[in-house]
Amino acid sequence: VTAFLGGVLLMLGAAPVTFVALTRVTAPYGRHARDGFGPRVGARLGWVVMESPAVLVTGWAYALGEHRADLVPLVLLGVWLSHYLHRAFVYPWSLRPSGGMPVLVVGLGALFNVVNGWLNGRWLSSLGDYPDAWLWRPATGLGLATFAAGWLLNRSADRVLRSLRAPGETGYRVPRGGPYEWVSCPNYLGELVEWAGWALATASPAGVAFFLYTAANLVPRAASHHRWYRETFPDYPPGRKALVPLLW
Ligand SMILES: NC(=O)c1ccc[n+]([C@@H]2O[C@H](COP(=O)([O-])OP(=O)(O)OC[C@H]3O[C@@H](n4cnc5c(N)ncnc54)[C@H](OP(=O)(O)O)[C@@H]3O)[C@@H](O)[C@H]2O)c1
């Protein structure tokens, strides 16, 4: 329990630090890649290394818990894996990346996923209290529906981006259609909605810390992307917001 609380406090403390740092220095991968951040690895390898702890460490921490065979922890583990099996082992191969990823970014991302994976896996099967009736709580249903909506938005928005490049192409185009008529980064919005739903469905300190850390990471990046689109494309749709439809 002490290590768990320490981990949650670490994430809660790291969130504002990350937010401030990323508003000053945009994470140097993708369109924001630039020299000065050390050696790089291929983007596909980078994504696999960065995201696979969210499957492996979560699975390991989960497997050690006494409630690992209970219904609700198993359902919640399935929800988690529905995101991370794709992100770690399918998404990287679907990319048409423009360049490599700094080892620094991969290392920090992997470290985050080790801590976050351990916290969430341990909570689900050891520390959380999930009787079967948990599944029928309104908050659980709302959380799972929210997660599903975010999952669909994230996946469909990432698919649109992928379709903007032919195989071997590396340039950028203005994404259009569906959620892109509203915001520049619907993939990040979907990701945030997913983990808000996760926090609600699990009602766990690990889920809340994960959601807040994700916001600290993706809100500044959405601002950087939005600014970059406006500076790069003079005809960028003026009414499009960065992340939150109609608002921001
Ligand atoms: N949970 C978290 O904290 C977290 C953190 C980071 C990312 N993620 C998730 O991981 C996924 C990828 O994140 P990301 O930061 O790499 O997203 P991104 O900047 O939107 O890029 C996604 C992919 O689409 C390409 N792309 C983006 N905009 C394009 C355009 N206008 N024209 C042509 N190609 C374009 C990118 O190429 P380039 O790489 O060459 O730019 C990249 O391959 C997202 O679903 C995101 O939600 C989650």
Short mmCIF file of C-alpha atoms and ligand atoms in Angstrom, two decimals:
data_model
loop_
_atom_site.label_atom_id
_atom_site.label_comp_id
_atom_site.label_asym_id
_atom_site.label_seq_id
_atom_site.Cartn_x
_atom_site.Cartn_y
_atom_site.Cartn_z
CA VAL A 1 0.00 0.00 0.00
CA THR A 2 2.84 2.41 0.83
CA ALA A 3 4.48 1.88 -2.56
CA PHE A 4 1.11 2.30 -4.27
CA LEU A 5 0.39 5.58 -2.50
CA GLY A 6 3.93 6.75 -3.21
CA GLY A 7 3.41 6.00 -6.90
CA VAL A 8 0.10 7.86 -7.04
CA LEU A 9 1.65 10.86 -5.28
CA LEU A 10 4.58 10.73 -7.68
CA MET A 11 2.22 10.93 -10.67
CA LEU A 12 0.14 13.68 -9.08
CA GLY A 13 3.33 15.65 -8.36
CA ALA A 14 4.79 15.01 -11.81
CA ALA A 15 1.63 16.20 -13.61
CA PRO A 16 1.98 19.96 -12.97
CA VAL A 17 5.75 19.79 -13.54
CA THR A 18 5.15 18.05 -16.88
CA PHE A 19 2.44 20.53 -17.83
CA VAL A 20 4.66 23.56 -17.21
CA ALA A 21 7.68 21.92 -18.89
CA LEU A 22 5.70 21.00 -22.01
CA THR A 23 4.19 24.47 -22.35
CA ARG A 24 7.78 25.79 -22.53
CA VAL A 25 9.51 22.97 -24.45
CA THR A 26 7.33 21.03 -26.90
CA ALA A 27 8.13 17.30 -26.76
CA PRO A 28 10.56 16.81 -29.69
CA TYR A 29 8.94 14.07 -31.76
CA GLY A 30 6.77 14.04 -34.91
CA ARG A 31 6.35 17.53 -36.43
CA HIS A 32 8.12 19.07 -33.42
CA ALA A 33 11.28 16.94 -33.83
CA ARG A 34 14.48 19.01 -33.77
CA ASP A 35 18.16 18.64 -32.99
CA GLY A 36 19.55 18.87 -29.48
CA PHE A 37 17.72 15.99 -27.79
CA GLY A 38 20.27 13.23 -28.32
CA PRO A 39 20.18 10.07 -30.43
CA ARG A 40 17.01 8.78 -32.08
CA VAL A 41 15.47 5.40 -32.82
CA GLY A 42 12.94 4.50 -35.52
CA ALA A 43 9.43 5.68 -34.65
CA ARG A 44 7.90 2.19 -34.84
CA LEU A 45 10.48 0.67 -32.49
CA GLY A 46 10.12 3.74 -30.25
CA TRP A 47 6.35 3.26 -29.90
CA VAL A 48 6.68 -0.48 -29.14
CA VAL A 49 9.35 0.09 -26.47
CA MET A 50 7.47 3.03 -24.98
CA GLU A 51 4.02 1.43 -24.80
CA SER A 52 4.68 -2.27 -24.20
CA PRO A 53 5.20 -1.82 -20.41
CA ALA A 54 1.53 -0.81 -20.30
CA VAL A 55 0.76 -4.40 -21.34
CA LEU A 56 3.63 -6.31 -19.73
CA VAL A 57 3.99 -4.52 -16.39
CA THR A 58 0.22 -4.12 -15.96
CA GLY A 59 -0.27 -7.82 -16.77
CA TRP A 60 2.46 -8.84 -14.34
CA ALA A 61 1.18 -6.65 -11.49
CA TYR A 62 -2.36 -7.88 -12.18
CA ALA A 63 -1.35 -11.55 -12.21
CA LEU A 64 0.13 -11.25 -8.71
CA GLY A 65 -3.15 -10.07 -7.16
CA GLU A 66 -5.43 -12.31 -5.13
CA HIS A 67 -8.53 -11.10 -7.04
CA ARG A 68 -7.05 -11.83 -10.45
CA ALA A 69 -9.77 -14.38 -11.33
CA ASP A 70 -12.71 -12.23 -10.14
CA LEU A 71 -15.25 -11.02 -12.68
CA VAL A 72 -14.98 -7.24 -12.39
CA PRO A 73 -11.16 -7.03 -12.28
CA LEU A 74 -11.08 -9.27 -15.37
CA VAL A 75 -13.57 -7.05 -17.22
CA LEU A 76 -11.58 -3.93 -16.31
CA LEU A 77 -8.32 -5.58 -17.36
CA GLY A 78 -9.97 -6.37 -20.70
CA VAL A 79 -10.96 -2.70 -21.08
CA TRP A 80 -7.37 -1.63 -20.39
CA LEU A 81 -5.95 -4.15 -22.85
CA SER A 82 -8.45 -3.13 -25.54
CA HIS A 83 -6.47 0.11 -25.67
CA TYR A 84 -2.93 -0.95 -24.91
CA LEU A 85 -2.62 -4.14 -26.97
CA HIS A 86 -3.46 -1.99 -29.96
CA ARG A 87 -1.28 0.96 -28.96
CA ALA A 88 1.81 -1.15 -28.20
CA PHE A 89 1.68 -3.85 -30.87
CA VAL A 90 -0.64 -2.76 -33.73
CA TYR A 91 -0.55 1.06 -33.90
CA PRO A 92 3.26 1.27 -34.42
CA TRP A 93 3.02 -0.83 -37.59
CA SER A 94 0.17 1.26 -38.98
CA LEU A 95 2.23 4.48 -38.82
CA ARG A 96 3.74 6.31 -41.76
CA PRO A 97 6.21 8.29 -39.66
CA SER A 98 8.23 11.26 -40.89
CA GLY A 99 11.31 10.58 -38.77
CA GLY A 100 12.80 8.92 -35.69
CA MET A 101 12.05 9.44 -32.01
CA PRO A 102 14.59 10.66 -29.46
CA VAL A 103 15.70 7.90 -27.07
CA LEU A 104 14.98 10.44 -24.33
CA VAL A 105 11.27 10.65 -25.25
CA VAL A 106 11.03 6.84 -25.56
CA GLY A 107 12.73 6.38 -22.17
CA LEU A 108 10.52 8.89 -20.36
CA GLY A 109 7.39 7.43 -22.00
CA ALA A 110 8.40 3.88 -21.05
CA LEU A 111 9.14 4.97 -17.46
CA PHE A 112 5.70 6.54 -17.24
CA ASN A 113 4.08 3.34 -18.53
CA VAL A 114 6.01 1.18 -16.05
CA VAL A 115 4.81 3.25 -13.09
CA ASN A 116 1.29 3.78 -14.43
CA GLY A 117 0.93 0.14 -15.53
CA TRP A 118 2.04 -1.12 -12.14
CA LEU A 119 -0.31 1.22 -10.26
CA ASN A 120 -3.35 0.32 -12.35
CA GLY A 121 -2.61 -3.44 -12.50
CA ARG A 122 -2.01 -3.65 -8.78
CA TRP A 123 -5.11 -1.66 -7.98
CA LEU A 124 -7.37 -3.84 -10.14
CA SER A 125 -6.48 -7.22 -8.65
CA SER A 126 -5.11 -6.40 -5.18
CA LEU A 127 -6.09 -3.10 -3.62
CA GLY A 128 -9.42 -2.32 -5.28
CA ASP A 129 -12.65 -3.76 -3.93
CA TYR A 130 -14.78 -4.89 -6.87
CA PRO A 131 -17.73 -7.14 -6.00
CA ASP A 132 -19.71 -8.44 -9.00
CA ALA A 133 -22.42 -5.81 -8.33
CA TRP A 134 -19.83 -3.14 -9.29
CA LEU A 135 -20.71 -3.79 -12.91
CA TRP A 136 -24.29 -2.60 -12.38
CA ARG A 137 -23.48 0.71 -10.70
CA PRO A 138 -24.63 3.66 -12.86
CA ALA A 139 -21.18 5.27 -12.49
CA THR A 140 -19.52 2.14 -13.86
CA GLY A 141 -21.86 2.06 -16.86
CA LEU A 142 -21.28 5.76 -17.50
CA GLY A 143 -17.52 5.29 -17.15
CA LEU A 144 -17.44 2.33 -19.54
CA ALA A 145 -19.62 4.16 -22.09
CA THR A 146 -17.35 7.19 -21.84
CA PHE A 147 -14.29 5.00 -22.34
CA ALA A 148 -15.89 3.38 -25.40
CA ALA A 149 -16.74 6.79 -26.92
CA GLY A 150 -13.17 8.01 -26.37
CA TRP A 151 -11.75 4.78 -27.77
CA LEU A 152 -13.78 5.16 -30.96
CA LEU A 153 -12.87 8.83 -31.36
CA ASN A 154 -9.16 8.18 -30.75
CA ARG A 155 -9.01 5.30 -33.21
CA SER A 156 -11.02 6.97 -35.95
CA ALA A 157 -9.07 10.25 -35.61
CA ASP A 158 -5.73 8.41 -35.80
CA ARG A 159 -7.01 6.57 -38.89
CA VAL A 160 -7.76 9.89 -40.64
CA LEU A 161 -4.19 11.10 -39.95
CA ARG A 162 -2.74 7.88 -41.33
CA SER A 163 -4.77 8.29 -44.54
CA LEU A 164 -3.17 11.71 -45.17
CA ARG A 165 0.08 10.06 -46.30
CA ALA A 166 0.67 7.57 -49.05
CA PRO A 167 3.20 4.84 -48.14
CA GLY A 168 6.67 6.40 -48.06
CA GLU A 169 5.35 9.98 -47.88
CA THR A 170 6.46 12.18 -44.96
CA GLY A 171 4.75 15.56 -45.40
CA TYR A 172 1.75 17.08 -43.62
CA ARG A 173 -1.74 18.02 -44.88
CA VAL A 174 -4.72 19.70 -43.25
CA PRO A 175 -6.95 16.90 -41.90
CA ARG A 176 -10.59 17.34 -42.79
CA GLY A 177 -13.96 15.81 -42.03
CA GLY A 178 -15.78 14.55 -38.95
CA PRO A 179 -14.21 15.63 -35.67
CA TYR A 180 -11.43 17.52 -37.52
CA GLU A 181 -14.01 20.14 -38.49
CA TRP A 182 -14.22 20.94 -34.77
CA VAL A 183 -10.74 20.50 -33.32
CA SER A 184 -7.15 20.07 -34.48
CA CYS A 185 -6.43 17.10 -32.19
CA PRO A 186 -9.47 14.80 -31.87
CA ASN A 187 -7.10 11.87 -31.28
CA TYR A 188 -5.88 13.55 -28.08
CA LEU A 189 -9.46 14.47 -27.12
CA GLY A 190 -10.47 10.80 -27.57
CA GLU A 191 -7.53 9.68 -25.45
CA LEU A 192 -8.53 12.07 -22.65
CA VAL A 193 -12.18 10.98 -22.80
CA GLU A 194 -11.08 7.33 -22.61
CA TRP A 195 -9.08 7.80 -19.43
CA ALA A 196 -11.72 10.01 -17.84
CA GLY A 197 -14.09 7.07 -18.40
CA TRP A 198 -11.52 4.71 -16.93
CA ALA A 199 -11.15 6.87 -13.80
CA LEU A 200 -14.93 6.88 -13.38
CA ALA A 201 -15.45 3.15 -14.03
CA THR A 202 -12.61 2.06 -11.70
CA ALA A 203 -13.16 4.84 -9.11
CA SER A 204 -9.49 4.43 -8.30
CA PRO A 205 -6.69 6.80 -7.25
CA ALA A 206 -4.55 5.18 -9.97
CA GLY A 207 -7.17 6.01 -12.62
CA VAL A 208 -7.53 9.61 -11.47
CA ALA A 209 -3.74 10.13 -11.38
CA PHE A 210 -3.46 8.61 -14.87
CA PHE A 211 -6.14 10.90 -16.26
CA LEU A 212 -4.55 14.02 -14.76
CA TYR A 213 -1.11 13.06 -16.03
CA THR A 214 -2.48 12.40 -19.52
CA ALA A 215 -4.09 15.86 -19.52
CA ALA A 216 -0.79 17.41 -18.40
CA ASN A 217 0.88 15.71 -21.37
CA LEU A 218 -1.68 16.16 -24.13
CA VAL A 219 -3.16 19.62 -23.44
CA PRO A 220 0.16 21.45 -24.08
CA ARG A 221 0.84 19.21 -27.09
CA ALA A 222 -2.58 20.01 -28.56
CA ALA A 223 -1.77 23.72 -28.13
CA SER A 224 1.58 23.22 -29.93
CA HIS A 225 -0.04 21.26 -32.79
CA HIS A 226 -2.79 23.85 -33.19
CA ARG A 227 -0.30 26.74 -33.29
CA TRP A 228 1.85 24.80 -35.78
CA TYR A 229 -1.14 24.15 -38.10
CA ARG A 230 -2.07 27.83 -38.08
CA GLU A 231 1.48 28.95 -38.77
CA THR A 232 2.08 26.33 -41.47
CA PHE A 233 -1.19 26.50 -43.44
CA PRO A 234 -2.43 30.07 -44.17
CA ASP A 235 -5.83 28.65 -45.17
CA TYR A 236 -6.22 26.64 -41.94
CA PRO A 237 -9.93 26.68 -40.98
CA PRO A 238 -10.18 29.71 -38.66
CA GLY A 239 -13.06 28.35 -36.56
CA ARG A 240 -11.31 25.10 -35.66
CA LYS A 241 -10.32 24.88 -31.98
CA ALA A 242 -7.29 23.05 -30.53
CA LEU A 243 -8.84 20.34 -28.36
CA VAL A 244 -12.28 21.19 -26.96
CA PRO A 245 -15.04 21.79 -29.53
CA LEU A 246 -16.31 25.40 -29.57
CA LEU A 247 -14.25 26.35 -26.52
CA TRP A 248 -10.49 25.95 -26.86
N1 LIG B 1 -1.76 8.80 -22.95
C1 LIG B 1 -0.85 9.70 -23.28
O1 LIG B 1 -0.37 10.44 -22.45
C2 LIG B 1 -0.41 9.84 -24.74
C3 LIG B 1 0.74 10.57 -25.04
C4 LIG B 1 1.11 10.71 -26.37
C5 LIG B 1 0.37 10.13 -27.37
N2 LIG B 1 -0.73 9.39 -27.06
C6 LIG B 1 -1.54 8.82 -28.14
O2 LIG B 1 -0.71 8.24 -29.12
C7 LIG B 1 -1.21 8.52 -30.43
C8 LIG B 1 -0.14 9.22 -31.27
O3 LIG B 1 0.28 10.40 -30.64
P1 LIG B 1 1.13 11.50 -31.43
O4 LIG B 1 1.52 12.54 -30.43
O5 LIG B 1 2.18 10.84 -32.25
O6 LIG B 1 -0.03 12.05 -32.40
P2 LIG B 1 0.05 12.98 -33.69
O7 LIG B 1 1.10 14.02 -33.56
O8 LIG B 1 -1.34 13.43 -33.97
O9 LIG B 1 0.56 11.99 -34.89
C9 LIG B 1 -0.06 10.76 -35.13
C10 LIG B 1 0.45 10.20 -36.47
O10 LIG B 1 -0.14 10.90 -37.56
C11 LIG B 1 0.83 11.60 -38.35
N3 LIG B 1 0.25 12.93 -38.61
C12 LIG B 1 -0.24 13.79 -37.67
N4 LIG B 1 -0.76 14.89 -38.25
C13 LIG B 1 -0.58 14.74 -39.58
C14 LIG B 1 -0.89 15.57 -40.72
N5 LIG B 1 -1.50 16.75 -40.57
N6 LIG B 1 -0.55 15.12 -41.96
C15 LIG B 1 0.06 13.91 -42.11
N7 LIG B 1 0.37 13.08 -41.07
C16 LIG B 1 0.05 13.48 -39.82
C17 LIG B 1 2.06 11.69 -37.45
O11 LIG B 1 3.24 11.78 -38.23
P3 LIG B 1 4.61 12.37 -37.60
O12 LIG B 1 4.93 11.52 -36.41
O13 LIG B 1 5.56 12.24 -38.71
O14 LIG B 1 4.31 13.79 -37.18
C18 LIG B 1 1.96 10.37 -36.67
O15 LIG B 1 2.44 9.32 -37.46
C19 LIG B 1 -2.48 9.35 -30.24
O16 LIG B 1 -3.60 8.50 -30.31
C20 LIG B 1 -2.34 9.90 -28.85
O17 LIG B 1 -3.60 10.12 -28.25
C21 LIG B 1 -1.12 9.23 -25.77
#
